[in-house]
Amino acid sequence: MEKNRPSAEKNEAVSALQEMLRLIGLVREDKAMRTPVTGRYDDGTRAAVRRFQETHGIDPTGIADGETRDKLWNEFRECRRLSSPPAAICP
């Protein structure tokens, strides 16, 4: 990633992160917590990452570091494995 790249620029990796958070139920597209998948690492994404970190014993920085991404990926895979057919949002 380029050093001077604006954080508001759309990014496929951020979209994938947001989609995983959405599928495990941490990003909601309802009126109470409107955080759509935008590809931008915005305040809603940071808040969802913090919620995930808090519930998984990770320092809640809101930054999707390696440990956070690994645990998120594992939970996402498990969620999808347990849903038959795969759910839009995992329980």
JSON list of N, CA and C in Angstrom, two decimals, residues 9-91:
[
{"chain": "A", "resi": 9, "resn": "GLU", "atom": "N", "xyz": [-10.00, 6.32, 0.29]},
{"chain": "A", "resi": 9, "resn": "GLU", "atom": "CA", "xyz": [-10.05, 5.66, -1.01]},
{"chain": "A", "resi": 9, "resn": "GLU", "atom": "C", "xyz": [-10.59, 4.24, -0.83]},
{"chain": "A", "resi": 10, "resn": "LYS", "atom": "N", "xyz": [-11.41, 3.81, -1.77]},
{"chain": "A", "resi": 10, "resn": "LYS", "atom": "CA", "xyz": [-11.96, 2.46, -1.70]},
{"chain": "A", "resi": 10, "resn": "LYS", "atom": "C", "xyz": [-10.84, 1.44, -1.84]},
{"chain": "A", "resi": 11, "resn": "ASN", "atom": "N", "xyz": [-10.99, 0.34, -1.11]},
{"chain": "A", "resi": 11, "resn": "ASN", "atom": "CA", "xyz": [-9.95, -0.67, -1.08]},
{"chain": "A", "resi": 11, "resn": "ASN", "atom": "C", "xyz": [-10.63, -2.04, -1.02]},
{"chain": "A", "resi": 12, "resn": "GLU", "atom": "N", "xyz": [-10.22, -2.96, -1.90]},
{"chain": "A", "resi": 12, "resn": "GLU", "atom": "CA", "xyz": [-10.83, -4.29, -1.93]},
{"chain": "A", "resi": 12, "resn": "GLU", "atom": "C", "xyz": [-10.59, -5.07, -0.64]},
{"chain": "A", "resi": 13, "resn": "ALA", "atom": "N", "xyz": [-9.42, -4.93, -0.04]},
{"chain": "A", "resi": 13, "resn": "ALA", "atom": "CA", "xyz": [-9.13, -5.64, 1.21]},
{"chain": "A", "resi": 13, "resn": "ALA", "atom": "C", "xyz": [-10.05, -5.14, 2.33]},
{"chain": "A", "resi": 14, "resn": "VAL", "atom": "N", "xyz": [-10.33, -3.83, 2.35]},
{"chain": "A", "resi": 14, "resn": "VAL", "atom": "CA", "xyz": [-11.23, -3.28, 3.35]},
{"chain": "A", "resi": 14, "resn": "VAL", "atom": "C", "xyz": [-12.65, -3.77, 3.10]},
{"chain": "A", "resi": 15, "resn": "SER", "atom": "N", "xyz": [-13.05, -3.84, 1.83]},
{"chain": "A", "resi": 15, "resn": "SER", "atom": "CA", "xyz": [-14.37, -4.38, 1.50]},
{"chain": "A", "resi": 15, "resn": "SER", "atom": "C", "xyz": [-14.51, -5.81, 1.99]},
{"chain": "A", "resi": 16, "resn": "ALA", "atom": "N", "xyz": [-13.47, -6.62, 1.81]},
{"chain": "A", "resi": 16, "resn": "ALA", "atom": "CA", "xyz": [-13.50, -8.01, 2.27]},
{"chain": "A", "resi": 16, "resn": "ALA", "atom": "C", "xyz": [-13.59, -8.07, 3.79]},
{"chain": "A", "resi": 17, "resn": "LEU", "atom": "N", "xyz": [-12.84, -7.22, 4.48]},
{"chain": "A", "resi": 17, "resn": "LEU", "atom": "CA", "xyz": [-12.90, -7.14, 5.93]},
{"chain": "A", "resi": 17, "resn": "LEU", "atom": "C", "xyz": [-14.31, -6.77, 6.38]},
{"chain": "A", "resi": 18, "resn": "GLN", "atom": "N", "xyz": [-14.88, -5.75, 5.77]},
{"chain": "A", "resi": 18, "resn": "GLN", "atom": "CA", "xyz": [-16.23, -5.31, 6.13]},
{"chain": "A", "resi": 18, "resn": "GLN", "atom": "C", "xyz": [-17.26, -6.42, 5.87]},
{"chain": "A", "resi": 19, "resn": "GLU", "atom": "N", "xyz": [-17.10, -7.13, 4.77]},
{"chain": "A", "resi": 19, "resn": "GLU", "atom": "CA", "xyz": [-18.03, -8.21, 4.45]},
{"chain": "A", "resi": 19, "resn": "GLU", "atom": "C", "xyz": [-17.94, -9.34, 5.49]},
{"chain": "A", "resi": 20, "resn": "MET", "atom": "N", "xyz": [-16.72, -9.69, 5.91]},
{"chain": "A", "resi": 20, "resn": "MET", "atom": "CA", "xyz": [-16.57, -10.72, 6.95]},
{"chain": "A", "resi": 20, "resn": "MET", "atom": "C", "xyz": [-17.19, -10.25, 8.25]},
{"chain": "A", "resi": 21, "resn": "LEU", "atom": "N", "xyz": [-16.95, -9.00, 8.63]},
{"chain": "A", "resi": 21, "resn": "LEU", "atom": "CA", "xyz": [-17.55, -8.45, 9.85]},
{"chain": "A", "resi": 21, "resn": "LEU", "atom": "C", "xyz": [-19.07, -8.46, 9.75]},
{"chain": "A", "resi": 22, "resn": "ARG", "atom": "N", "xyz": [-19.60, -8.11, 8.57]},
{"chain": "A", "resi": 22, "resn": "ARG", "atom": "CA", "xyz": [-21.04, -8.11, 8.36]},
{"chain": "A", "resi": 22, "resn": "ARG", "atom": "C", "xyz": [-21.61, -9.52, 8.51]},
{"chain": "A", "resi": 23, "resn": "LEU", "atom": "N", "xyz": [-20.94, -10.49, 7.91]},
{"chain": "A", "resi": 23, "resn": "LEU", "atom": "CA", "xyz": [-21.46, -11.86, 7.94]},
{"chain": "A", "resi": 23, "resn": "LEU", "atom": "C", "xyz": [-21.42, -12.48, 9.33]},
{"chain": "A", "resi": 24, "resn": "ILE", "atom": "N", "xyz": [-20.49, -12.06, 10.17]},
{"chain": "A", "resi": 24, "resn": "ILE", "atom": "CA", "xyz": [-20.50, -12.59, 11.53]},
{"chain": "A", "resi": 24, "resn": "ILE", "atom": "C", "xyz": [-21.31, -11.71, 12.47]},
{"chain": "A", "resi": 25, "resn": "GLY", "atom": "N", "xyz": [-21.96, -10.69, 11.89]},
{"chain": "A", "resi": 25, "resn": "GLY", "atom": "CA", "xyz": [-22.93, -9.91, 12.65]},
{"chain": "A", "resi": 25, "resn": "GLY", "atom": "C", "xyz": [-22.39, -8.69, 13.36]},
{"chain": "A", "resi": 26, "resn": "LEU", "atom": "N", "xyz": [-21.20, -8.22, 13.02]},
{"chain": "A", "resi": 26, "resn": "LEU", "atom": "CA", "xyz": [-20.63, -7.06, 13.70]},
{"chain": "A", "resi": 26, "resn": "LEU", "atom": "C", "xyz": [-20.80, -5.76, 12.92]},
{"chain": "A", "resi": 27, "resn": "VAL", "atom": "N", "xyz": [-21.11, -5.88, 11.65]},
{"chain": "A", "resi": 27, "resn": "VAL", "atom": "CA", "xyz": [-21.42, -4.69, 10.85]},
{"chain": "A", "resi": 27, "resn": "VAL", "atom": "C", "xyz": [-22.86, -4.86, 10.43]},
{"chain": "A", "resi": 28, "resn": "ARG", "atom": "N", "xyz": [-23.68, -3.92, 10.80]},
{"chain": "A", "resi": 28, "resn": "ARG", "atom": "CA", "xyz": [-25.10, -4.03, 10.51]},
{"chain": "A", "resi": 28, "resn": "ARG", "atom": "C", "xyz": [-25.50, -2.94, 9.53]},
{"chain": "A", "resi": 29, "resn": "GLU", "atom": "N", "xyz": [-26.45, -3.28, 8.70]},
{"chain": "A", "resi": 29, "resn": "GLU", "atom": "CA", "xyz": [-26.94, -2.30, 7.73]},
{"chain": "A", "resi": 29, "resn": "GLU", "atom": "C", "xyz": [-28.34, -1.84, 8.11]},
{"chain": "A", "resi": 30, "resn": "ASP", "atom": "N", "xyz": [-28.62, -1.81, 9.41]},
{"chain": "A", "resi": 30, "resn": "ASP", "atom": "CA", "xyz": [-29.92, -1.33, 9.86]},
{"chain": "A", "resi": 30, "resn": "ASP", "atom": "C", "xyz": [-29.80, 0.12, 10.31]},
{"chain": "A", "resi": 31, "resn": "LYS", "atom": "N", "xyz": [-30.91, 0.72, 10.66]},
{"chain": "A", "resi": 31, "resn": "LYS", "atom": "CA", "xyz": [-30.89, 2.15, 11.02]},
{"chain": "A", "resi": 31, "resn": "LYS", "atom": "C", "xyz": [-30.12, 2.42, 12.29]},
{"chain": "A", "resi": 32, "resn": "ALA", "atom": "N", "xyz": [-30.09, 1.46, 13.22]},
{"chain": "A", "resi": 32, "resn": "ALA", "atom": "CA", "xyz": [-29.41, 1.67, 14.49]},
{"chain": "A", "resi": 32, "resn": "ALA", "atom": "C", "xyz": [-27.90, 1.76, 14.32]},
{"chain": "A", "resi": 33, "resn": "MET", "atom": "N", "xyz": [-27.34, 0.95, 13.45]},
{"chain": "A", "resi": 33, "resn": "MET", "atom": "CA", "xyz": [-25.89, 0.93, 13.24]},
{"chain": "A", "resi": 33, "resn": "MET", "atom": "C", "xyz": [-25.62, 0.83, 11.75]},
{"chain": "A", "resi": 34, "resn": "ARG", "atom": "N", "xyz": [-25.78, 1.90, 11.04]},
{"chain": "A", "resi": 34, "resn": "ARG", "atom": "CA", "xyz": [-25.59, 1.87, 9.59]},
{"chain": "A", "resi": 34, "resn": "ARG", "atom": "C", "xyz": [-24.10, 1.88, 9.27]},
{"chain": "A", "resi": 35, "resn": "THR", "atom": "N", "xyz": [-23.57, 0.74, 8.89]},
{"chain": "A", "resi": 35, "resn": "THR", "atom": "CA", "xyz": [-22.18, 0.60, 8.49]},
{"chain": "A", "resi": 35, "resn": "THR", "atom": "C", "xyz": [-22.14, -0.29, 7.26]},
{"chain": "A", "resi": 36, "resn": "PRO", "atom": "N", "xyz": [-22.43, 0.25, 6.11]},
{"chain": "A", "resi": 36, "resn": "PRO", "atom": "CA", "xyz": [-22.45, -0.57, 4.90]},
{"chain": "A", "resi": 36, "resn": "PRO", "atom": "C", "xyz": [-21.04, -0.94, 4.44]},
{"chain": "A", "resi": 37, "resn": "VAL", "atom": "N", "xyz": [-20.95, -1.94, 3.60]},
{"chain": "A", "resi": 37, "resn": "VAL", "atom": "CA", "xyz": [-19.68, -2.33, 3.00]},
{"chain": "A", "resi": 37, "resn": "VAL", "atom": "C", "xyz": [-19.35, -1.30, 1.93]},
{"chain": "A", "resi": 38, "resn": "THR", "atom": "N", "xyz": [-18.33, -0.49, 2.21]},
{"chain": "A", "resi": 38, "resn": "THR", "atom": "CA", "xyz": [-17.98, 0.62, 1.32]},
{"chain": "A", "resi": 38, "resn": "THR", "atom": "C", "xyz": [-16.58, 0.50, 0.74]},
{"chain": "A", "resi": 39, "resn": "GLY", "atom": "N", "xyz": [-15.73, -0.31, 1.37]},
{"chain": "A", "resi": 39, "resn": "GLY", "atom": "CA", "xyz": [-14.34, -0.37, 0.95]},
{"chain": "A", "resi": 39, "resn": "GLY", "atom": "C", "xyz": [-13.49, 0.72, 1.56]},
{"chain": "A", "resi": 40, "resn": "ARG", "atom": "N", "xyz": [-14.08, 1.49, 2.47]},
{"chain": "A", "resi": 40, "resn": "ARG", "atom": "CA", "xyz": [-13.35, 2.57, 3.15]},
{"chain": "A", "resi": 40, "resn": "ARG", "atom": "C", "xyz": [-13.23, 2.23, 4.63]},
{"chain": "A", "resi": 41, "resn": "TYR", "atom": "N", "xyz": [-12.02, 2.38, 5.17]},
{"chain": "A", "resi": 41, "resn": "TYR", "atom": "CA", "xyz": [-11.79, 2.09, 6.59]},
{"chain": "A", "resi": 41, "resn": "TYR", "atom": "C", "xyz": [-12.22, 3.30, 7.39]},
{"chain": "A", "resi": 42, "resn": "ASP", "atom": "N", "xyz": [-13.53, 3.38, 7.62]},
{"chain": "A", "resi": 42, "resn": "ASP", "atom": "CA", "xyz": [-14.13, 4.53, 8.26]},
{"chain": "A", "resi": 42, "resn": "ASP", "atom": "C", "xyz": [-14.40, 4.27, 9.75]},
{"chain": "A", "resi": 43, "resn": "ASP", "atom": "N", "xyz": [-15.05, 5.21, 10.40]},
{"chain": "A", "resi": 43, "resn": "ASP", "atom": "CA", "xyz": [-15.34, 5.08, 11.83]},
{"chain": "A", "resi": 43, "resn": "ASP", "atom": "C", "xyz": [-16.18, 3.84, 12.14]},
{"chain": "A", "resi": 44, "resn": "GLY", "atom": "N", "xyz": [-17.16, 3.54, 11.29]},
{"chain": "A", "resi": 44, "resn": "GLY", "atom": "CA", "xyz": [-17.99, 2.35, 11.51]},
{"chain": "A", "resi": 44, "resn": "GLY", "atom": "C", "xyz": [-17.19, 1.07, 11.44]},
{"chain": "A", "resi": 45, "resn": "THR", "atom": "N", "xyz": [-16.25, 1.01, 10.50]},
{"chain": "A", "resi": 45, "resn": "THR", "atom": "CA", "xyz": [-15.39, -0.17, 10.37]},
{"chain": "A", "resi": 45, "resn": "THR", "atom": "C", "xyz": [-14.50, -0.30, 11.60]},
{"chain": "A", "resi": 46, "resn": "ARG", "atom": "N", "xyz": [-13.90, 0.83, 12.02]},
{"chain": "A", "resi": 46, "resn": "ARG", "atom": "CA", "xyz": [-13.05, 0.78, 13.23]},
{"chain": "A", "resi": 46, "resn": "ARG", "atom": "C", "xyz": [-13.84, 0.32, 14.44]},
{"chain": "A", "resi": 47, "resn": "ALA", "atom": "N", "xyz": [-15.08, 0.79, 14.57]},
{"chain": "A", "resi": 47, "resn": "ALA", "atom": "CA", "xyz": [-15.93, 0.39, 15.70]},
{"chain": "A", "resi": 47, "resn": "ALA", "atom": "C", "xyz": [-16.24, -1.11, 15.64]},
{"chain": "A", "resi": 48, "resn": "ALA", "atom": "N", "xyz": [-16.53, -1.62, 14.45]},
{"chain": "A", "resi": 48, "resn": "ALA", "atom": "CA", "xyz": [-16.81, -3.05, 14.31]},
{"chain": "A", "resi": 48, "resn": "ALA", "atom": "C", "xyz": [-15.58, -3.89, 14.61]},
{"chain": "A", "resi": 49, "resn": "VAL", "atom": "N", "xyz": [-14.42, -3.43, 14.17]},
{"chain": "A", "resi": 49, "resn": "VAL", "atom": "CA", "xyz": [-13.17, -4.14, 14.47]},
{"chain": "A", "resi": 49, "resn": "VAL", "atom": "C", "xyz": [-12.93, -4.12, 15.98]},
{"chain": "A", "resi": 50, "resn": "ARG", "atom": "N", "xyz": [-13.15, -2.97, 16.63]},
{"chain": "A", "resi": 50, "resn": "ARG", "atom": "CA", "xyz": [-12.99, -2.90, 18.09]},
{"chain": "A", "resi": 50, "resn": "ARG", "atom": "C", "xyz": [-13.93, -3.87, 18.80]},
{"chain": "A", "resi": 51, "resn": "ARG", "atom": "N", "xyz": [-15.20, -3.94, 18.36]},
{"chain": "A", "resi": 51, "resn": "ARG", "atom": "CA", "xyz": [-16.16, -4.89, 18.97]},
{"chain": "A", "resi": 51, "resn": "ARG", "atom": "C", "xyz": [-15.66, -6.32, 18.82]},
{"chain": "A", "resi": 52, "resn": "PHE", "atom": "N", "xyz": [-15.16, -6.65, 17.64]},
{"chain": "A", "resi": 52, "resn": "PHE", "atom": "CA", "xyz": [-14.62, -7.99, 17.41]},
{"chain": "A", "resi": 52, "resn": "PHE", "atom": "C", "xyz": [-13.44, -8.24, 18.34]},
{"chain": "A", "resi": 53, "resn": "GLN", "atom": "N", "xyz": [-12.52, -7.28, 18.41]},
{"chain": "A", "resi": 53, "resn": "GLN", "atom": "CA", "xyz": [-11.34, -7.44, 19.27]},
{"chain": "A", "resi": 53, "resn": "GLN", "atom": "C", "xyz": [-11.74, -7.62, 20.73]},
{"chain": "A", "resi": 54, "resn": "GLU", "atom": "N", "xyz": [-12.67, -6.83, 21.19]},
{"chain": "A", "resi": 54, "resn": "GLU", "atom": "CA", "xyz": [-13.11, -6.92, 22.59]},
{"chain": "A", "resi": 54, "resn": "GLU", "atom": "C", "xyz": [-13.68, -8.29, 22.91]},
{"chain": "A", "resi": 55, "resn": "THR", "atom": "N", "xyz": [-14.43, -8.87, 21.99]},
{"chain": "A", "resi": 55, "resn": "THR", "atom": "CA", "xyz": [-15.05, -10.18, 22.25]},
{"chain": "A", "resi": 55, "resn": "THR", "atom": "C", "xyz": [-14.10, -11.35, 22.02]},
{"chain": "A", "resi": 56, "resn": "HIS", "atom": "N", "xyz": [-12.89, -11.05, 21.52]},
{"chain": "A", "resi": 56, "resn": "HIS", "atom": "CA", "xyz": [-11.93, -12.13, 21.24]},
{"chain": "A", "resi": 56, "resn": "HIS", "atom": "C", "xyz": [-10.61, -11.95, 21.99]},
{"chain": "A", "resi": 57, "resn": "GLY", "atom": "N", "xyz": [-10.63, -11.13, 23.03]},
{"chain": "A", "resi": 57, "resn": "GLY", "atom": "CA", "xyz": [-9.45, -10.99, 23.89]},
{"chain": "A", "resi": 57, "resn": "GLY", "atom": "C", "xyz": [-8.27, -10.31, 23.23]},
{"chain": "A", "resi": 58, "resn": "ILE", "atom": "N", "xyz": [-8.54, -9.45, 22.28]},
{"chain": "A", "resi": 58, "resn": "ILE", "atom": "CA", "xyz": [-7.48, -8.70, 21.59]},
{"chain": "A", "resi": 58, "resn": "ILE", "atom": "C", "xyz": [-7.58, -7.25, 22.05]},
{"chain": "A", "resi": 59, "resn": "ASP", "atom": "N", "xyz": [-6.43, -6.60, 22.21]},
{"chain": "A", "resi": 59, "resn": "ASP", "atom": "CA", "xyz": [-6.42, -5.19, 22.58]},
{"chain": "A", "resi": 59, "resn": "ASP", "atom": "C", "xyz": [-7.29, -4.42, 21.58]},
{"chain": "A", "resi": 60, "resn": "PRO", "atom": "N", "xyz": [-8.36, -3.75, 22.05]},
{"chain": "A", "resi": 60, "resn": "PRO", "atom": "CA", "xyz": [-9.31, -3.11, 21.14]},
{"chain": "A", "resi": 60, "resn": "PRO", "atom": "C", "xyz": [-8.81, -1.78, 20.57]},
{"chain": "A", "resi": 61, "resn": "THR", "atom": "N", "xyz": [-7.99, -1.88, 19.54]},
{"chain": "A", "resi": 61, "resn": "THR", "atom": "CA", "xyz": [-7.42, -0.70, 18.90]},
{"chain": "A", "resi": 61, "resn": "THR", "atom": "C", "xyz": [-8.26, -0.20, 17.73]},
{"chain": "A", "resi": 62, "resn": "GLY", "atom": "N", "xyz": [-9.08, -1.07, 17.17]},
{"chain": "A", "resi": 62, "resn": "GLY", "atom": "CA", "xyz": [-9.82, -0.71, 15.97]},
{"chain": "A", "resi": 62, "resn": "GLY", "atom": "C", "xyz": [-9.02, -0.89, 14.71]},
{"chain": "A", "resi": 63, "resn": "ILE", "atom": "N", "xyz": [-7.79, -1.38, 14.85]},
{"chain": "A", "resi": 63, "resn": "ILE", "atom": "CA", "xyz": [-6.91, -1.63, 13.71]},
{"chain": "A", "resi": 63, "resn": "ILE", "atom": "C", "xyz": [-6.92, -3.14, 13.43]},
{"chain": "A", "resi": 64, "resn": "ALA", "atom": "N", "xyz": [-7.16, -3.50, 12.19]},
{"chain": "A", "resi": 64, "resn": "ALA", "atom": "CA", "xyz": [-7.20, -4.91, 11.82]},
{"chain": "A", "resi": 64, "resn": "ALA", "atom": "C", "xyz": [-5.79, -5.43, 11.60]},
{"chain": "A", "resi": 65, "resn": "ASP", "atom": "N", "xyz": [-5.10, -5.69, 12.73]},
{"chain": "A", "resi": 65, "resn": "ASP", "atom": "CA", "xyz": [-3.73, -6.20, 12.65]},
{"chain": "A", "resi": 65, "resn": "ASP", "atom": "C", "xyz": [-3.75, -7.70, 12.33]},
{"chain": "A", "resi": 66, "resn": "GLY", "atom": "N", "xyz": [-2.58, -8.31, 12.28]},
{"chain": "A", "resi": 66, "resn": "GLY", "atom": "CA", "xyz": [-2.47, -9.72, 11.91]},
{"chain": "A", "resi": 66, "resn": "GLY", "atom": "C", "xyz": [-3.27, -10.64, 12.81]},
{"chain": "A", "resi": 67, "resn": "GLU", "atom": "N", "xyz": [-3.17, -10.47, 14.12]},
{"chain": "A", "resi": 67, "resn": "GLU", "atom": "CA", "xyz": [-3.91, -11.31, 15.06]},
{"chain": "A", "resi": 67, "resn": "GLU", "atom": "C", "xyz": [-5.42, -11.16, 14.84]},
{"chain": "A", "resi": 68, "resn": "THR", "atom": "N", "xyz": [-5.86, -9.93, 14.66]},
{"chain": "A", "resi": 68, "resn": "THR", "atom": "CA", "xyz": [-7.28, -9.67, 14.45]},
{"chain": "A", "resi": 68, "resn": "THR", "atom": "C", "xyz": [-7.75, -10.32, 13.16]},
{"chain": "A", "resi": 69, "resn": "ARG", "atom": "N", "xyz": [-7.00, -10.14, 12.08]},
{"chain": "A", "resi": 69, "resn": "ARG", "atom": "CA", "xyz": [-7.40, -10.72, 10.80]},
{"chain": "A", "resi": 69, "resn": "ARG", "atom": "C", "xyz": [-7.42, -12.24, 10.87]},
{"chain": "A", "resi": 70, "resn": "ASP", "atom": "N", "xyz": [-6.44, -12.85, 11.54]},
{"chain": "A", "resi": 70, "resn": "ASP", "atom": "CA", "xyz": [-6.41, -14.31, 11.67]},
{"chain": "A", "resi": 70, "resn": "ASP", "atom": "C", "xyz": [-7.64, -14.82, 12.40]},
{"chain": "A", "resi": 71, "resn": "LYS", "atom": "N", "xyz": [-7.96, -14.21, 13.54]},
{"chain": "A", "resi": 71, "resn": "LYS", "atom": "CA", "xyz": [-9.12, -14.65, 14.32]},
{"chain": "A", "resi": 71, "resn": "LYS", "atom": "C", "xyz": [-10.42, -14.38, 13.56]},
{"chain": "A", "resi": 72, "resn": "LEU", "atom": "N", "xyz": [-10.49, -13.26, 12.88]},
{"chain": "A", "resi": 72, "resn": "LEU", "atom": "CA", "xyz": [-11.69, -12.94, 12.11]},
{"chain": "A", "resi": 72, "resn": "LEU", "atom": "C", "xyz": [-11.87, -13.95, 10.98]},
{"chain": "A", "resi": 73, "resn": "TRP", "atom": "N", "xyz": [-10.80, -14.27, 10.27]},
{"chain": "A", "resi": 73, "resn": "TRP", "atom": "CA", "xyz": [-10.87, -15.24, 9.18]},
{"chain": "A", "resi": 73, "resn": "TRP", "atom": "C", "xyz": [-11.32, -16.60, 9.72]},
{"chain": "A", "resi": 74, "resn": "ASN", "atom": "N", "xyz": [-10.77, -17.03, 10.84]},
{"chain": "A", "resi": 74, "resn": "ASN", "atom": "CA", "xyz": [-11.15, -18.32, 11.42]},
{"chain": "A", "resi": 74, "resn": "ASN", "atom": "C", "xyz": [-12.62, -18.33, 11.82]},
{"chain": "A", "resi": 75, "resn": "GLU", "atom": "N", "xyz": [-13.10, -17.25, 12.44]},
{"chain": "A", "resi": 75, "resn": "GLU", "atom": "CA", "xyz": [-14.50, -17.20, 12.83]},
{"chain": "A", "resi": 75, "resn": "GLU", "atom": "C", "xyz": [-15.41, -17.16, 11.62]},
{"chain": "A", "resi": 76, "resn": "PHE", "atom": "N", "xyz": [-15.02, -16.41, 10.61]},
{"chain": "A", "resi": 76, "resn": "PHE", "atom": "CA", "xyz": [-15.79, -16.33, 9.37]},
{"chain": "A", "resi": 76, "resn": "PHE", "atom": "C", "xyz": [-15.90, -17.72, 8.74]},
{"chain": "A", "resi": 77, "resn": "ARG", "atom": "N", "xyz": [-14.78, -18.43, 8.63]},
{"chain": "A", "resi": 77, "resn": "ARG", "atom": "CA", "xyz": [-14.80, -19.78, 8.03]},
{"chain": "A", "resi": 77, "resn": "ARG", "atom": "C", "xyz": [-15.68, -20.71, 8.84]},
{"chain": "A", "resi": 78, "resn": "GLU", "atom": "N", "xyz": [-15.57, -20.66, 10.16]},
{"chain": "A", "resi": 78, "resn": "GLU", "atom": "CA", "xyz": [-16.38, -21.52, 11.03]},
{"chain": "A", "resi": 78, "resn": "GLU", "atom": "C", "xyz": [-17.86, -21.19, 10.89]},
{"chain": "A", "resi": 79, "resn": "CYS", "atom": "N", "xyz": [-18.16, -19.93, 10.84]},
{"chain": "A", "resi": 79, "resn": "CYS", "atom": "CA", "xyz": [-19.54, -19.46, 10.68]},
{"chain": "A", "resi": 79, "resn": "CYS", "atom": "C", "xyz": [-20.12, -20.01, 9.38]},
{"chain": "A", "resi": 80, "resn": "ARG", "atom": "N", "xyz": [-19.37, -19.88, 8.31]},
{"chain": "A", "resi": 80, "resn": "ARG", "atom": "CA", "xyz": [-19.84, -20.36, 7.01]},
{"chain": "A", "resi": 80, "resn": "ARG", "atom": "C", "xyz": [-19.95, -21.88, 7.00]},
{"chain": "A", "resi": 81, "resn": "ARG", "atom": "N", "xyz": [-19.06, -22.58, 7.67]},
{"chain": "A", "resi": 81, "resn": "ARG", "atom": "CA", "xyz": [-19.07, -24.04, 7.72]},
{"chain": "A", "resi": 81, "resn": "ARG", "atom": "C", "xyz": [-20.32, -24.54, 8.44]},
{"chain": "A", "resi": 82, "resn": "LEU", "atom": "N", "xyz": [-20.70, -23.85, 9.52]},
{"chain": "A", "resi": 82, "resn": "LEU", "atom": "CA", "xyz": [-21.83, -24.29, 10.33]},
{"chain": "A", "resi": 82, "resn": "LEU", "atom": "C", "xyz": [-23.19, -23.93, 9.74]},
{"chain": "A", "resi": 83, "resn": "SER", "atom": "N", "xyz": [-23.21, -23.03, 8.78]},
{"chain": "A", "resi": 83, "resn": "SER", "atom": "CA", "xyz": [-24.47, -22.59, 8.19]},
{"chain": "A", "resi": 83, "resn": "SER", "atom": "C", "xyz": [-24.73, -23.39, 6.92]},
{"chain": "A", "resi": 84, "resn": "SER", "atom": "N", "xyz": [-25.84, -24.09, 6.89]},
{"chain": "A", "resi": 84, "resn": "SER", "atom": "CA", "xyz": [-26.17, -24.85, 5.72]},
{"chain": "A", "resi": 84, "resn": "SER", "atom": "C", "xyz": [-27.63, -24.60, 5.34]},
{"chain": "A", "resi": 85, "resn": "PRO", "atom": "N", "xyz": [-27.91, -23.93, 4.23]},
{"chain": "A", "resi": 85, "resn": "PRO", "atom": "CA", "xyz": [-26.94, -23.27, 3.35]},
{"chain": "A", "resi": 85, "resn": "PRO", "atom": "C", "xyz": [-26.31, -22.08, 4.06]},
{"chain": "A", "resi": 86, "resn": "PRO", "atom": "N", "xyz": [-25.20, -21.58, 3.53]},
{"chain": "A", "resi": 86, "resn": "PRO", "atom": "CA", "xyz": [-24.55, -20.44, 4.20]},
{"chain": "A", "resi": 86, "resn": "PRO", "atom": "C", "xyz": [-25.52, -19.29, 4.45]},
{"chain": "A", "resi": 87, "resn": "ALA", "atom": "N", "xyz": [-25.52, -18.83, 5.68]},
{"chain": "A", "resi": 87, "resn": "ALA", "atom": "CA", "xyz": [-26.44, -17.76, 6.08]},
{"chain": "A", "resi": 87, "resn": "ALA", "atom": "C", "xyz": [-25.97, -16.40, 5.59]},
{"chain": "A", "resi": 88, "resn": "ALA", "atom": "N", "xyz": [-26.89, -15.49, 5.41]},
{"chain": "A", "resi": 88, "resn": "ALA", "atom": "CA", "xyz": [-26.53, -14.12, 5.06]},
{"chain": "A", "resi": 88, "resn": "ALA", "atom": "C", "xyz": [-25.80, -13.47, 6.22]},
{"chain": "A", "resi": 89, "resn": "ILE", "atom": "N", "xyz": [-26.25, -13.76, 7.44]},
{"chain": "A", "resi": 89, "resn": "ILE", "atom": "CA", "xyz": [-25.57, -13.31, 8.64]},
{"chain": "A", "resi": 89, "resn": "ILE", "atom": "C", "xyz": [-25.56, -14.48, 9.60]},
{"chain": "A", "resi": 90, "resn": "CYS", "atom": "N", "xyz": [-24.40, -14.80, 10.15]},
{"chain": "A", "resi": 90, "resn": "CYS", "atom": "CA", "xyz": [-24.27, -15.95, 11.05]},
{"chain": "A", "resi": 90, "resn": "CYS", "atom": "C", "xyz": [-24.84, -15.62, 12.42]},
{"chain": "A", "resi": 91, "resn": "PRO", "atom": "N", "xyz": [-25.34, -16.63, 13.09]},
{"chain": "A", "resi": 91, "resn": "PRO", "atom": "CA", "xyz": [-25.91, -16.40, 14.43]},
{"chain": "A", "resi": 91, "resn": "PRO", "atom": "C", "xyz": [-24.86, -16.04, 15.45]}
]
